[in-house]
Short mmCIF file of C-alpha atoms and ligand atoms in Angstrom, two decimals:
data_model
loop_
_atom_site.label_atom_id
_atom_site.label_comp_id
_atom_site.label_asym_id
_atom_site.label_seq_id
_atom_site.Cartn_x
_atom_site.Cartn_y
_atom_site.Cartn_z
CA UNK A 1 -3.63 -2.81 -46.63
CA UNK A 2 -4.78 -0.76 -43.69
CA UNK A 3 -3.33 2.77 -43.69
CA UNK A 4 -4.14 3.57 -40.08
CA UNK A 5 -1.05 2.59 -38.09
CA UNK A 6 -1.71 -0.21 -35.62
CA UNK A 7 0.29 -0.45 -32.40
CA UNK A 8 0.87 -3.01 -29.70
CA UNK A 9 1.12 -2.05 -26.02
CA UNK A 10 2.37 -3.88 -22.96
CA UNK A 11 1.90 -2.74 -19.37
CA UNK A 12 4.01 -4.99 -17.16
CA UNK A 13 2.90 -4.78 -13.53
CA UNK A 14 3.98 -6.61 -10.40
CA UNK A 15 0.90 -8.83 -10.38
CA UNK A 16 -0.39 -8.76 -13.95
CA UNK A 17 0.66 -7.93 -17.48
CA UNK A 18 -1.88 -6.06 -19.58
CA UNK A 19 -1.47 -6.01 -23.34
CA UNK A 20 -3.39 -4.29 -26.11
CA UNK A 21 -3.58 -3.76 -29.82
CA UNK A 22 -5.04 -0.63 -31.34
CA UNK A 23 -4.59 3.08 -31.83
CA UNK A 24 -5.96 4.52 -28.55
CA UNK A 25 -8.68 4.21 -25.90
CA UNK A 26 -11.50 4.30 -28.48
CA UNK A 27 -9.95 1.52 -30.53
CA UNK A 28 -8.26 -1.01 -28.31
CA UNK A 29 -8.45 -4.76 -27.73
CA UNK A 30 -6.90 -5.78 -24.44
CA UNK A 31 -6.03 -8.91 -22.53
CA UNK A 32 -4.24 -9.63 -19.29
CA UNK A 33 -2.05 -12.38 -17.87
CA UNK A 34 -0.54 -13.00 -14.41
CA UNK A 35 3.09 -11.90 -14.06
CA UNK A 36 4.09 -14.80 -11.76
CA UNK A 37 7.68 -15.48 -10.75
CA UNK A 38 9.25 -16.44 -14.12
CA UNK A 39 9.51 -13.62 -16.69
CA UNK A 40 9.89 -15.90 -19.73
CA UNK A 41 6.84 -17.97 -18.80
CA UNK A 42 4.84 -14.82 -18.04
CA UNK A 43 5.76 -13.02 -21.28
CA UNK A 44 5.21 -16.00 -23.61
CA UNK A 45 1.36 -15.81 -23.57
CA UNK A 46 1.58 -12.02 -24.01
CA UNK A 47 3.69 -12.50 -27.15
CA UNK A 48 1.32 -15.21 -28.44
CA UNK A 49 -1.69 -12.94 -27.88
CA UNK A 50 -0.03 -10.00 -29.66
CA UNK A 51 0.90 -12.23 -32.63
CA UNK A 52 -2.73 -13.39 -32.89
CA UNK A 53 -3.81 -9.74 -32.92
CA UNK A 54 -1.35 -9.07 -35.76
CA UNK A 55 -2.80 -11.98 -37.75
CA UNK A 56 -6.28 -10.64 -37.17
CA UNK A 57 -5.72 -6.89 -37.56
CA UNK A 58 -2.45 -6.45 -39.49
CA UNK A 59 1.19 -5.81 -38.65
CA UNK A 60 2.13 -3.54 -35.75
CA UNK A 61 4.10 -0.44 -36.76
CA UNK A 62 5.65 -0.25 -33.30
CA UNK A 63 5.35 -1.55 -29.74
CA UNK A 64 5.27 0.39 -26.48
CA UNK A 65 6.17 -1.04 -23.09
CA UNK A 66 5.51 0.47 -19.67
CA UNK A 67 7.13 -1.64 -16.98
CA UNK A 68 7.23 -1.80 -13.21
CA UNK A 69 10.68 -1.02 -11.96
CA UNK A 70 13.13 0.19 -11.24
CA UNK A 71 14.07 -0.14 -14.91
CA UNK A 72 17.10 0.84 -16.97
CA UNK A 73 16.21 3.80 -19.22
CA UNK A 74 19.63 4.88 -20.50
CA UNK A 75 19.91 3.53 -24.07
CA UNK A 76 23.72 3.48 -23.70
CA UNK A 77 23.69 1.29 -20.60
CA UNK A 78 23.68 -2.54 -20.59
CA UNK A 79 20.70 -2.35 -18.22
CA UNK A 80 18.56 -0.52 -20.81
CA UNK A 81 15.17 -2.18 -21.09
CA UNK A 82 15.74 -4.36 -18.05
CA UNK A 83 14.12 -4.44 -14.66
CA UNK A 84 16.98 -3.80 -12.23
CA UNK A 85 16.77 -4.04 -8.43
CA UNK A 86 13.22 -5.25 -7.92
CA UNK A 87 12.44 -7.33 -4.83
CA UNK A 88 9.94 -9.28 -6.98
CA UNK A 89 11.13 -12.87 -7.08
CA UNK A 90 12.59 -14.01 -10.41
CA UNK A 91 12.37 -10.58 -12.09
CA UNK A 92 15.69 -9.03 -11.08
CA UNK A 93 17.59 -8.13 -14.31
CA UNK A 94 14.70 -9.46 -16.44
CA UNK A 95 15.31 -8.34 -20.04
CA UNK A 96 11.84 -7.07 -20.92
CA UNK A 97 12.76 -4.99 -23.96
CA UNK A 98 15.11 -7.67 -25.39
CA UNK A 99 12.40 -10.30 -25.13
CA UNK A 100 10.03 -8.22 -27.25
CA UNK A 101 12.78 -7.17 -29.66
CA UNK A 102 13.48 -10.83 -30.37
CA UNK A 103 9.78 -11.66 -30.74
CA UNK A 104 8.98 -8.64 -32.97
CA UNK A 105 12.18 -7.90 -34.90
CA UNK A 106 12.47 -4.84 -37.11
CA UNK A 107 9.90 -2.55 -35.50
CA UNK A 108 10.59 0.33 -33.11
CA UNK A 109 9.81 -0.30 -29.44
CA UNK A 110 9.22 2.49 -26.92
CA UNK A 111 10.16 1.63 -23.36
CA UNK A 112 9.54 3.46 -20.08
CA UNK A 113 8.33 2.99 -16.53
CA UNK A 114 4.70 2.03 -15.90
CA UNK A 115 3.94 5.40 -14.28
CA UNK A 116 5.62 7.35 -17.06
CA UNK A 117 3.51 5.34 -19.52
CA UNK A 118 0.37 6.22 -17.55
CA UNK A 119 1.43 9.88 -17.61
CA UNK A 120 1.79 9.57 -21.41
CA UNK A 121 -1.71 8.07 -21.64
CA UNK A 122 -3.24 10.90 -19.62
CA UNK A 123 -1.21 13.43 -21.65
CA UNK A 124 -2.41 12.03 -24.98
CA UNK A 125 -6.05 11.29 -24.16
CA UNK A 126 -6.87 12.09 -20.53
CA UNK A 127 -6.64 14.55 -17.65
CA UNK A 128 -3.23 15.89 -18.76
CA UNK A 129 -4.25 16.67 -22.33
CA UNK A 130 -2.80 19.97 -23.59
CA UNK A 131 -0.68 20.30 -20.42
CA UNK A 132 3.08 20.28 -20.87
CA UNK A 133 3.81 20.15 -17.15
CA UNK A 134 2.02 17.81 -14.78
CA UNK A 135 2.62 14.93 -12.43
CA UNK A 136 0.83 11.60 -12.59
CA UNK A 137 0.88 9.63 -9.36
CA UNK A 138 -0.26 6.12 -8.67
CA UNK A 139 -0.81 4.88 -5.12
CA UNK A 140 -1.42 1.15 -4.91
CA UNK A 141 0.94 -1.77 -4.28
CA UNK A 142 3.66 0.89 -4.42
CA UNK A 143 3.70 4.63 -5.02
CA UNK A 144 5.18 6.04 -8.22
CA UNK A 145 5.19 9.30 -10.11
CA UNK A 146 5.48 10.06 -13.81
CA UNK A 147 6.58 13.61 -14.49
CA UNK A 148 5.79 15.50 -17.68
CA UNK A 149 8.00 18.61 -17.99
CA UNK A 150 7.88 20.86 -21.02
CA UNK A 151 5.87 18.22 -22.89
CA UNK A 152 8.47 15.51 -22.29
CA UNK A 153 8.74 12.76 -19.73
CA UNK A 154 11.36 13.51 -17.13
CA UNK A 155 14.07 10.83 -16.84
CA UNK A 156 17.27 12.48 -15.68
CA UNK A 157 19.75 10.24 -13.92
CA UNK A 158 17.34 7.29 -13.75
CA UNK A 159 13.70 8.25 -13.42
CA UNK A 160 11.80 10.04 -10.65
CA UNK A 161 11.21 7.89 -7.55
CA UNK A 162 8.81 10.21 -5.78
CA UNK A 163 7.21 7.32 -3.88
CA UNK A 164 10.34 7.24 -1.74
CA UNK A 165 10.19 10.89 -0.66
CA UNK A 166 10.85 11.20 3.07
CA UNK A 167 7.87 12.48 5.02
CA UNK A 168 7.98 14.25 8.42
CA UNK A 169 6.07 12.05 10.88
CA UNK A 170 2.94 13.30 12.59
CA UNK A 171 3.11 13.38 16.41
CA UNK A 172 1.95 10.15 18.03
CA UNK A 173 2.32 7.99 14.92
CA UNK A 174 4.71 5.16 15.81
CA UNK A 175 4.06 2.95 12.75
CA UNK A 176 7.56 2.15 11.41
CA UNK A 177 6.49 1.88 7.74
CA UNK A 178 7.18 -1.01 5.39
CA UNK A 179 9.69 0.19 2.79
CA UNK A 180 12.64 -2.25 2.87
CA UNK A 181 15.00 0.64 2.06
CA UNK A 182 13.63 3.51 4.17
CA UNK A 183 10.90 2.26 6.47
CA UNK A 184 8.71 5.33 6.68
CA UNK A 185 9.07 6.98 3.26
CA UNK A 186 5.80 7.96 1.49
CA UNK A 187 5.40 4.47 -0.01
CA UNK A 188 6.38 2.88 3.30
CA UNK A 189 3.60 4.82 5.03
CA UNK A 190 0.82 5.14 2.46
CA UNK A 191 0.88 2.30 -0.10
CA UNK A 192 -1.88 -0.31 -0.03
CA UNK A 193 0.35 -2.87 1.75
CA UNK A 194 1.38 -0.16 4.27
CA UNK A 195 -2.27 0.56 5.10
CA UNK A 196 -2.89 -3.18 5.50
CA UNK A 197 0.13 -3.55 7.79
CA UNK A 198 -0.85 -0.50 9.83
CA UNK A 199 -4.52 -1.41 10.31
CA UNK A 200 -4.78 -5.16 9.64
CA UNK A 201 -7.50 -4.29 7.10
CA UNK A 202 -7.08 -3.92 3.31
CA UNK A 203 -7.60 -0.29 2.21
CA UNK A 204 -10.69 -1.21 0.19
CA UNK A 205 -12.42 -2.59 3.33
CA UNK A 206 -11.18 0.05 5.76
CA UNK A 207 -14.13 1.86 7.42
CA UNK A 208 -14.63 5.47 6.32
CA UNK A 209 -14.15 6.75 9.88
CA UNK A 210 -10.86 4.88 10.47
CA UNK A 211 -8.07 7.16 11.71
CA UNK A 212 -5.73 5.76 9.04
CA UNK A 213 -7.58 7.75 6.33
CA UNK A 214 -6.82 11.27 7.61
CA UNK A 215 -3.27 10.12 8.39
CA UNK A 216 -2.75 8.71 4.88
CA UNK A 217 -4.29 11.84 3.34
CA UNK A 218 -2.07 14.11 5.46
CA UNK A 219 1.16 12.30 4.57
CA UNK A 220 0.13 12.24 0.91
CA UNK A 221 -0.61 15.97 1.04
CA UNK A 222 2.88 16.68 2.42
CA UNK A 223 4.44 14.67 -0.42
CA UNK A 224 2.29 16.44 -3.03
CA UNK A 225 3.15 19.88 -1.61
CA UNK A 226 6.84 18.94 -1.88
CA UNK A 227 6.28 17.95 -5.53
CA UNK A 228 4.52 21.28 -6.17
CA UNK A 229 7.51 23.14 -4.73
CA UNK A 230 10.12 21.04 -6.56
CA UNK A 231 8.50 20.59 -9.98
CA UNK A 232 5.91 23.37 -10.37
CA UNK A 233 3.32 21.11 -12.07
CA UNK A 234 0.24 22.68 -13.60
CA UNK A 235 -1.85 19.77 -12.36
CA UNK A 236 -1.51 16.62 -10.24
CA UNK A 237 -3.33 13.49 -11.36
CA UNK A 238 -3.77 11.09 -8.46
CA UNK A 239 -4.53 7.52 -9.53
CA UNK A 240 -4.35 4.00 -8.12
CA UNK A 241 -6.36 1.93 -5.68
CA UNK A 242 -5.53 3.84 -2.45
CA UNK A 243 -7.10 7.18 -3.53
CA UNK A 244 -10.29 5.30 -4.42
CA UNK A 245 -10.34 4.96 -0.63
CA UNK A 246 -12.69 2.02 -0.22
CA UNK A 247 -15.54 2.78 2.18
CA UNK A 248 -14.46 6.40 2.62
CA UNK A 249 -14.78 7.09 -1.11
CA UNK A 250 -12.50 8.97 -3.49
CA UNK A 251 -14.29 12.33 -3.23
CA UNK A 252 -13.81 12.52 0.52
CA UNK A 253 -10.22 11.28 0.37
CA UNK A 254 -9.30 13.80 -2.33
CA UNK A 255 -10.97 16.60 -0.35
CA UNK A 256 -8.75 15.69 2.65
CA UNK A 257 -5.64 15.60 0.45
CA UNK A 258 -6.46 18.96 -1.18
CA UNK A 259 -7.00 20.56 2.25
CA UNK A 260 -3.70 19.13 3.43
CA UNK A 261 -1.82 20.42 0.38
CA UNK A 262 -3.21 23.92 0.89
CA UNK A 263 -2.20 23.78 4.54
CA UNK A 264 1.28 22.45 3.75
CA UNK A 265 1.93 25.17 1.16
CA UNK A 266 0.84 27.83 3.64
CA UNK A 267 -0.29 30.26 0.96
CA UNK A 268 3.29 30.79 -0.21
CA UNK A 269 2.70 30.12 -3.91
CA UNK A 270 0.15 32.70 -4.93
CA UNK A 271 -1.55 31.59 -8.14
CA UNK A 272 -5.27 31.04 -8.90
CA UNK A 273 -4.68 27.29 -9.46
CA UNK A 274 -3.54 26.88 -5.85
CA UNK A 275 -6.26 28.93 -4.22
CA UNK A 276 -9.80 27.75 -3.58
CA UNK A 277 -10.51 24.07 -2.94
CA UNK A 278 -7.90 22.73 -5.44
CA UNK A 279 -10.61 20.57 -7.05
CA UNK A 280 -9.29 21.46 -10.51
CA UNK A 281 -5.66 21.02 -9.49
CA UNK A 282 -5.55 17.61 -7.82
CA UNK A 283 -7.78 15.34 -9.85
CA UNK A 284 -8.35 11.65 -10.58
CA UNK A 285 -7.18 10.14 -13.89
CA UNK A 286 -9.63 10.39 -16.76
CA UNK A 287 -8.56 7.04 -18.23
CA UNK A 288 -8.74 5.39 -14.78
CA UNK A 289 -7.14 1.93 -14.83
CA UNK A 290 -6.56 2.16 -18.62
CA UNK A 291 -4.05 5.02 -18.29
CA UNK A 292 -1.05 2.67 -18.29
CA UNK A 293 -2.01 0.51 -21.26
CA UNK A 294 -3.19 3.52 -23.29
CA UNK A 295 0.14 5.13 -22.43
CA UNK A 296 1.96 2.04 -23.76
CA UNK A 297 0.16 2.58 -27.09
CA UNK A 298 1.20 6.24 -26.96
CA UNK A 299 4.83 5.16 -26.34
CA UNK A 300 4.55 2.93 -29.42
CA UNK A 301 3.17 5.78 -31.50
CA UNK A 302 5.99 8.05 -30.35
CA UNK A 303 8.61 5.39 -31.15
CA UNK A 304 7.08 5.00 -34.62
CA UNK A 305 7.05 8.76 -35.22
CA UNK A 306 10.65 8.95 -34.02
CA UNK A 307 11.64 6.22 -36.48
CA UNK A 308 10.19 8.31 -39.32
CA UNK A 309 11.57 11.67 -38.12
CA UNK A 310 14.64 10.96 -36.00
CA UNK A 311 16.00 13.67 -33.69
CA UNK A 312 19.21 13.64 -31.73
CA UNK A 313 17.71 15.01 -28.52
CA UNK A 314 18.81 12.51 -25.88
CA UNK A 315 16.23 13.72 -23.42
CA UNK A 316 13.38 13.55 -25.90
CA UNK A 317 10.64 11.16 -24.82
CA UNK A 318 10.62 9.81 -28.36
CA UNK A 319 14.26 8.73 -28.21
CA UNK A 320 13.47 6.35 -25.38
ZN1 ZN B 1 11.24 3.90 0.39
#
Protein backbone atom coordinates (compact mmCIF):
# COMPACT_ATOMS: atom_id res chain seq x y z
CA UNK A 1 0.00 0.00 0.00
CA UNK A 2 1.39 3.33 -1.08
CA UNK A 3 1.29 5.93 1.71
CA UNK A 4 1.82 8.96 -0.50
CA UNK A 5 -1.66 10.20 -1.41
CA UNK A 6 -2.38 9.98 -5.13
CA UNK A 7 -4.76 12.44 -6.77
CA UNK A 8 -6.59 12.74 -10.06
CA UNK A 9 -6.99 16.08 -11.85
CA UNK A 10 -9.22 17.24 -14.67
CA UNK A 11 -8.88 20.53 -16.53
CA UNK A 12 -11.93 20.92 -18.75
CA UNK A 13 -11.34 23.51 -21.47
CA UNK A 14 -13.41 24.69 -24.39
CA UNK A 15 -11.36 22.74 -26.92
CA UNK A 16 -9.63 20.02 -24.90
CA UNK A 17 -9.83 18.19 -21.61
CA UNK A 18 -6.52 17.56 -19.86
CA UNK A 19 -6.37 14.95 -17.13
CA UNK A 20 -3.60 13.83 -14.81
CA UNK A 21 -2.71 11.48 -12.01
CA UNK A 22 -0.05 12.29 -9.46
CA UNK A 23 0.92 14.51 -6.57
CA UNK A 24 2.23 17.64 -8.35
CA UNK A 25 4.27 18.93 -11.30
CA UNK A 26 7.28 16.72 -10.47
CA UNK A 27 5.14 13.59 -10.33
CA UNK A 28 2.38 13.73 -12.89
CA UNK A 29 1.15 11.58 -15.77
CA UNK A 30 -1.10 13.50 -18.13
CA UNK A 31 -3.28 12.89 -21.14
CA UNK A 32 -5.64 15.01 -23.19
CA UNK A 33 -8.83 14.49 -25.16
CA UNK A 34 -10.93 16.80 -27.38
CA UNK A 35 -13.95 18.34 -25.64
CA UNK A 36 -16.22 18.18 -28.73
CA UNK A 37 -19.93 18.99 -28.60
CA UNK A 38 -21.24 16.15 -26.39
CA UNK A 39 -20.14 16.24 -22.73
CA UNK A 40 -20.87 12.56 -22.01
CA UNK A 41 -18.90 11.38 -25.04
CA UNK A 42 -16.05 13.76 -24.22
CA UNK A 43 -15.81 12.78 -20.54
CA UNK A 44 -16.03 8.99 -21.07
CA UNK A 45 -12.41 8.58 -22.32
CA UNK A 46 -11.21 10.86 -19.49
CA UNK A 47 -12.90 8.58 -16.94
CA UNK A 48 -11.49 5.46 -18.64
CA UNK A 49 -7.98 6.95 -18.60
CA UNK A 50 -8.23 7.91 -14.91
CA UNK A 51 -9.46 4.40 -14.02
CA UNK A 52 -6.47 2.88 -15.86
CA UNK A 53 -4.18 5.16 -13.85
CA UNK A 54 -5.83 3.94 -10.63
CA UNK A 55 -5.23 0.32 -11.66
CA UNK A 56 -1.62 1.12 -12.41
CA UNK A 57 -0.77 3.46 -9.52
CA UNK A 58 -3.37 2.86 -6.79
CA UNK A 59 -6.62 4.44 -5.68
CA UNK A 60 -7.09 8.21 -5.85
CA UNK A 61 -7.68 9.87 -2.48
CA UNK A 62 -9.53 12.73 -4.16
CA UNK A 63 -10.20 14.38 -7.52
CA UNK A 64 -9.90 18.03 -8.51
CA UNK A 65 -11.71 19.64 -11.42
CA UNK A 66 -11.04 23.03 -13.00
CA UNK A 67 -13.66 23.78 -15.62
CA UNK A 68 -14.33 26.40 -18.26
CA UNK A 69 -17.42 28.35 -17.40
CA UNK A 70 -19.37 30.05 -16.25
CA UNK A 71 -19.84 27.33 -13.64
CA UNK A 72 -22.01 26.96 -10.55
CA UNK A 73 -19.82 27.20 -7.42
CA UNK A 74 -22.43 27.52 -4.66
CA UNK A 75 -22.67 24.08 -3.01
CA UNK A 76 -26.26 24.88 -1.97
CA UNK A 77 -27.44 25.63 -5.50
CA UNK A 78 -28.79 23.05 -7.98
CA UNK A 79 -26.30 24.44 -10.51
CA UNK A 80 -23.31 23.49 -8.32
CA UNK A 81 -20.72 21.66 -10.38
CA UNK A 82 -22.44 22.45 -13.65
CA UNK A 83 -21.43 24.61 -16.57
CA UNK A 84 -24.20 27.22 -16.81
CA UNK A 85 -24.62 29.77 -19.62
CA UNK A 86 -21.83 28.78 -21.98
CA UNK A 87 -22.27 29.49 -25.70
CA UNK A 88 -20.35 26.24 -26.36
CA UNK A 89 -22.70 23.92 -28.20
CA UNK A 90 -23.99 20.96 -26.18
CA UNK A 91 -22.35 22.04 -22.90
CA UNK A 92 -25.01 24.32 -21.42
CA UNK A 93 -26.00 22.88 -17.98
CA UNK A 94 -23.50 20.01 -18.40
CA UNK A 95 -23.16 18.26 -15.02
CA UNK A 96 -19.38 17.97 -14.82
CA UNK A 97 -19.09 17.32 -11.09
CA UNK A 98 -22.00 14.83 -11.03
CA UNK A 99 -20.46 12.83 -13.86
CA UNK A 100 -17.24 12.35 -11.90
CA UNK A 101 -19.08 11.74 -8.62
CA UNK A 102 -20.92 8.86 -10.25
CA UNK A 103 -17.74 7.48 -11.83
CA UNK A 104 -15.62 7.79 -8.65
CA UNK A 105 -18.05 7.38 -5.74
CA UNK A 106 -16.93 7.90 -2.17
CA UNK A 107 -13.97 10.22 -2.67
CA UNK A 108 -13.92 14.00 -2.20
CA UNK A 109 -13.93 16.10 -5.37
CA UNK A 110 -12.75 19.71 -5.48
CA UNK A 111 -14.42 21.84 -8.13
CA UNK A 112 -13.66 25.35 -9.38
CA UNK A 113 -13.20 27.42 -12.52
CA UNK A 114 -10.27 26.68 -14.83
CA UNK A 115 -8.60 30.01 -14.02
CA UNK A 116 -9.08 29.57 -10.29
CA UNK A 117 -7.49 26.12 -10.65
CA UNK A 118 -4.55 27.68 -12.51
CA UNK A 119 -4.23 30.26 -9.73
CA UNK A 120 -4.14 27.37 -7.24
CA UNK A 121 -1.41 25.66 -9.26
CA UNK A 122 0.72 28.81 -9.34
CA UNK A 123 0.02 29.35 -5.62
CA UNK A 124 1.10 25.83 -4.68
CA UNK A 125 4.09 25.37 -6.99
CA UNK A 126 4.64 28.41 -9.22
CA UNK A 127 4.89 32.18 -9.50
CA UNK A 128 2.37 32.80 -6.69
CA UNK A 129 4.08 30.61 -4.13
CA UNK A 130 4.08 32.14 -0.63
CA UNK A 131 1.79 34.97 -1.83
CA UNK A 132 -1.63 35.20 -0.23
CA UNK A 133 -2.87 37.90 -2.58
CA UNK A 134 -2.37 37.76 -6.33
CA UNK A 135 -4.27 37.60 -9.58
CA UNK A 136 -3.77 34.96 -12.25
CA UNK A 137 -4.96 35.96 -15.69
CA UNK A 138 -5.24 33.92 -18.82
CA UNK A 139 -5.66 35.55 -22.23
CA UNK A 140 -6.44 33.09 -24.99
CA UNK A 141 -9.74 31.92 -26.49
CA UNK A 142 -11.30 34.03 -23.73
CA UNK A 143 -9.94 36.13 -20.89
CA UNK A 144 -10.36 35.00 -17.29
CA UNK A 145 -8.96 35.84 -13.89
CA UNK A 146 -8.45 33.73 -10.79
CA UNK A 147 -8.11 35.81 -7.65
CA UNK A 148 -6.28 34.67 -4.54
CA UNK A 149 -7.17 36.88 -1.55
CA UNK A 150 -5.85 36.20 1.92
CA UNK A 151 -4.66 32.76 0.79
CA UNK A 152 -8.11 31.75 -0.47
CA UNK A 153 -9.68 31.78 -3.89
CA UNK A 154 -12.21 34.55 -4.26
CA UNK A 155 -15.69 33.36 -5.24
CA UNK A 156 -18.23 35.78 -3.84
CA UNK A 157 -21.56 35.91 -5.62
CA UNK A 158 -20.40 33.67 -8.49
CA UNK A 159 -16.74 34.02 -9.36
CA UNK A 160 -14.74 36.94 -10.74
CA UNK A 161 -15.38 37.64 -14.44
CA UNK A 162 -12.59 40.13 -14.98
CA UNK A 163 -12.39 39.30 -18.70
CA UNK A 164 -15.61 41.25 -19.11
CA UNK A 165 -14.34 44.49 -17.54
CA UNK A 166 -15.36 47.47 -19.64
CA UNK A 167 -12.41 49.30 -21.17
CA UNK A 168 -12.37 52.97 -22.30
CA UNK A 169 -11.72 52.97 -26.06
CA UNK A 170 -8.62 54.58 -27.50
CA UNK A 171 -9.28 57.41 -29.98
CA UNK A 172 -9.57 56.22 -33.58
CA UNK A 173 -10.24 52.58 -32.72
CA UNK A 174 -13.58 51.66 -34.33
CA UNK A 175 -13.33 47.86 -33.91
CA UNK A 176 -16.67 46.88 -32.29
CA UNK A 177 -15.26 43.89 -30.35
CA UNK A 178 -16.59 40.35 -30.38
CA UNK A 179 -18.13 39.66 -26.97
CA UNK A 180 -21.74 38.50 -27.57
CA UNK A 181 -22.79 40.23 -24.33
CA UNK A 182 -20.80 43.49 -24.38
CA UNK A 183 -19.03 43.89 -27.71
CA UNK A 184 -15.95 45.79 -26.62
CA UNK A 185 -15.23 44.50 -23.12
CA UNK A 186 -11.61 43.39 -22.42
CA UNK A 187 -12.27 39.89 -23.80
CA UNK A 188 -14.19 41.35 -26.73
CA UNK A 189 -11.17 43.49 -27.63
CA UNK A 190 -8.13 41.44 -26.64
CA UNK A 191 -8.83 37.68 -26.71
CA UNK A 192 -7.21 35.55 -29.41
CA UNK A 193 -10.43 35.44 -31.50
CA UNK A 194 -10.77 39.24 -31.10
CA UNK A 195 -7.26 39.78 -32.47
CA UNK A 196 -8.06 37.44 -35.37
CA UNK A 197 -11.30 39.30 -36.11
CA UNK A 198 -9.60 42.68 -35.86
CA UNK A 199 -6.59 41.86 -38.06
CA UNK A 200 -7.58 38.81 -40.12
CA UNK A 201 -4.41 37.16 -38.78
CA UNK A 202 -4.14 34.74 -35.82
CA UNK A 203 -2.22 36.32 -32.91
CA UNK A 204 0.60 33.78 -33.21
CA UNK A 205 1.26 34.85 -36.84
CA UNK A 206 0.72 38.58 -36.35
CA UNK A 207 3.86 40.55 -37.33
CA UNK A 208 5.75 42.13 -34.43
CA UNK A 209 5.26 45.64 -35.85
CA UNK A 210 1.47 45.29 -36.31
CA UNK A 211 -0.48 48.14 -34.71
CA UNK A 212 -2.77 45.62 -32.98
CA UNK A 213 0.02 44.73 -30.50
CA UNK A 214 0.38 48.15 -28.83
CA UNK A 215 -3.41 48.47 -28.87
CA UNK A 216 -3.90 45.06 -27.21
CA UNK A 217 -1.16 45.84 -24.69
CA UNK A 218 -2.71 49.23 -23.89
CA UNK A 219 -6.21 47.86 -23.33
CA UNK A 220 -4.77 45.02 -21.24
CA UNK A 221 -2.79 47.53 -19.17
CA UNK A 222 -5.96 49.52 -18.43
CA UNK A 223 -7.71 46.35 -17.26
CA UNK A 224 -4.74 45.34 -15.09
CA UNK A 225 -4.51 48.82 -13.54
CA UNK A 226 -8.23 48.54 -12.67
CA UNK A 227 -7.55 45.17 -11.03
CA UNK A 228 -4.66 46.69 -9.06
CA UNK A 229 -6.96 49.43 -7.79
CA UNK A 230 -9.87 47.08 -7.00
CA UNK A 231 -8.05 44.07 -5.53
CA UNK A 232 -4.62 45.27 -4.37
CA UNK A 233 -2.79 42.14 -5.58
CA UNK A 234 0.83 41.64 -4.60
CA UNK A 235 1.57 40.24 -8.05
CA UNK A 236 -0.15 39.70 -11.41
CA UNK A 237 0.58 36.49 -13.31
CA UNK A 238 -0.26 36.90 -16.98
CA UNK A 239 -0.68 33.60 -18.83
CA UNK A 240 -2.28 32.26 -21.99
CA UNK A 241 -1.49 32.32 -25.69
CA UNK A 242 -2.03 36.06 -26.36
CA UNK A 243 0.75 37.31 -24.01
CA UNK A 244 3.16 34.92 -25.73
CA UNK A 245 2.56 37.42 -28.54
CA UNK A 246 3.64 35.37 -31.54
CA UNK A 247 6.21 37.18 -33.68
CA UNK A 248 6.43 40.12 -31.25
CA UNK A 249 7.49 37.84 -28.39
CA UNK A 250 6.38 37.74 -24.77
CA UNK A 251 9.18 39.93 -23.39
CA UNK A 252 8.28 42.84 -25.65
CA UNK A 253 4.55 42.43 -25.10
CA UNK A 254 4.95 42.32 -21.32
CA UNK A 255 7.21 45.40 -21.43
CA UNK A 256 4.42 47.28 -23.29
CA UNK A 257 1.82 46.09 -20.76
CA UNK A 258 3.99 47.07 -17.77
CA UNK A 259 4.58 50.55 -19.25
CA UNK A 260 0.86 50.92 -19.83
CA UNK A 261 -0.01 49.88 -16.27
CA UNK A 262 2.44 52.40 -14.84
CA UNK A 263 0.96 55.09 -17.05
CA UNK A 264 -2.62 54.14 -16.17
CA UNK A 265 -1.90 54.21 -12.42
CA UNK A 266 -0.30 57.64 -12.77
CA UNK A 267 1.98 57.19 -9.77
CA UNK A 268 -0.98 57.23 -7.38
CA UNK A 269 -0.17 54.02 -5.51
CA UNK A 270 3.25 54.65 -4.05
CA UNK A 271 4.88 51.33 -3.17
CA UNK A 272 8.22 49.85 -4.31
CA UNK A 273 6.44 47.00 -6.15
CA UNK A 274 4.73 49.49 -8.46
CA UNK A 275 7.75 51.65 -9.19
CA UNK A 276 10.51 50.78 -11.63
CA UNK A 277 9.78 48.65 -14.68
CA UNK A 278 7.25 46.33 -12.94
CA UNK A 279 9.22 43.31 -14.20
CA UNK A 280 8.79 41.61 -10.81
CA UNK A 281 5.13 42.59 -10.52
CA UNK A 282 3.60 41.50 -13.82
CA UNK A 283 5.14 38.17 -14.68
CA UNK A 284 4.47 35.06 -16.78
CA UNK A 285 3.31 31.83 -15.09
CA UNK A 286 6.07 29.57 -13.84
CA UNK A 287 4.10 26.40 -14.64
CA UNK A 288 3.20 27.74 -18.10
CA UNK A 289 0.50 25.60 -19.75
CA UNK A 290 0.58 23.12 -16.83
CA UNK A 291 -0.78 25.67 -14.33
CA UNK A 292 -4.39 24.52 -14.80
CA UNK A 293 -3.85 20.78 -14.52
CA UNK A 294 -1.41 21.17 -11.60
CA UNK A 295 -4.05 23.38 -9.99
CA UNK A 296 -6.63 20.61 -10.44
CA UNK A 297 -4.32 18.30 -8.46
CA UNK A 298 -4.01 21.02 -5.82
CA UNK A 299 -7.83 21.28 -5.67
CA UNK A 300 -7.93 17.51 -5.13
CA UNK A 301 -5.35 17.74 -2.35
CA UNK A 302 -7.33 20.53 -0.68
CA UNK A 303 -10.58 18.54 -0.95
CA UNK A 304 -8.82 15.54 0.62
CA UNK A 305 -7.38 17.65 3.46
CA UNK A 306 -10.81 19.19 4.01
CA UNK A 307 -12.35 15.71 4.26
CA UNK A 308 -9.88 14.86 7.03
CA UNK A 309 -10.14 18.21 8.88
CA UNK A 310 -13.52 19.71 8.05
CA UNK A 311 -14.14 23.42 8.71
CA UNK A 312 -17.39 25.29 8.48
CA UNK A 313 -15.97 28.31 6.66
CA UNK A 314 -18.24 28.68 3.64
CA UNK A 315 -15.76 30.89 1.85
CA UNK A 316 -12.84 28.56 2.43
CA UNK A 317 -11.30 27.31 -0.81
CA UNK A 318 -11.27 23.84 0.72
CA UNK A 319 -15.03 23.77 1.18
CA UNK A 320 -15.54 24.07 -2.55
ZN1 LIG B 1 -17.92 40.67 -22.40
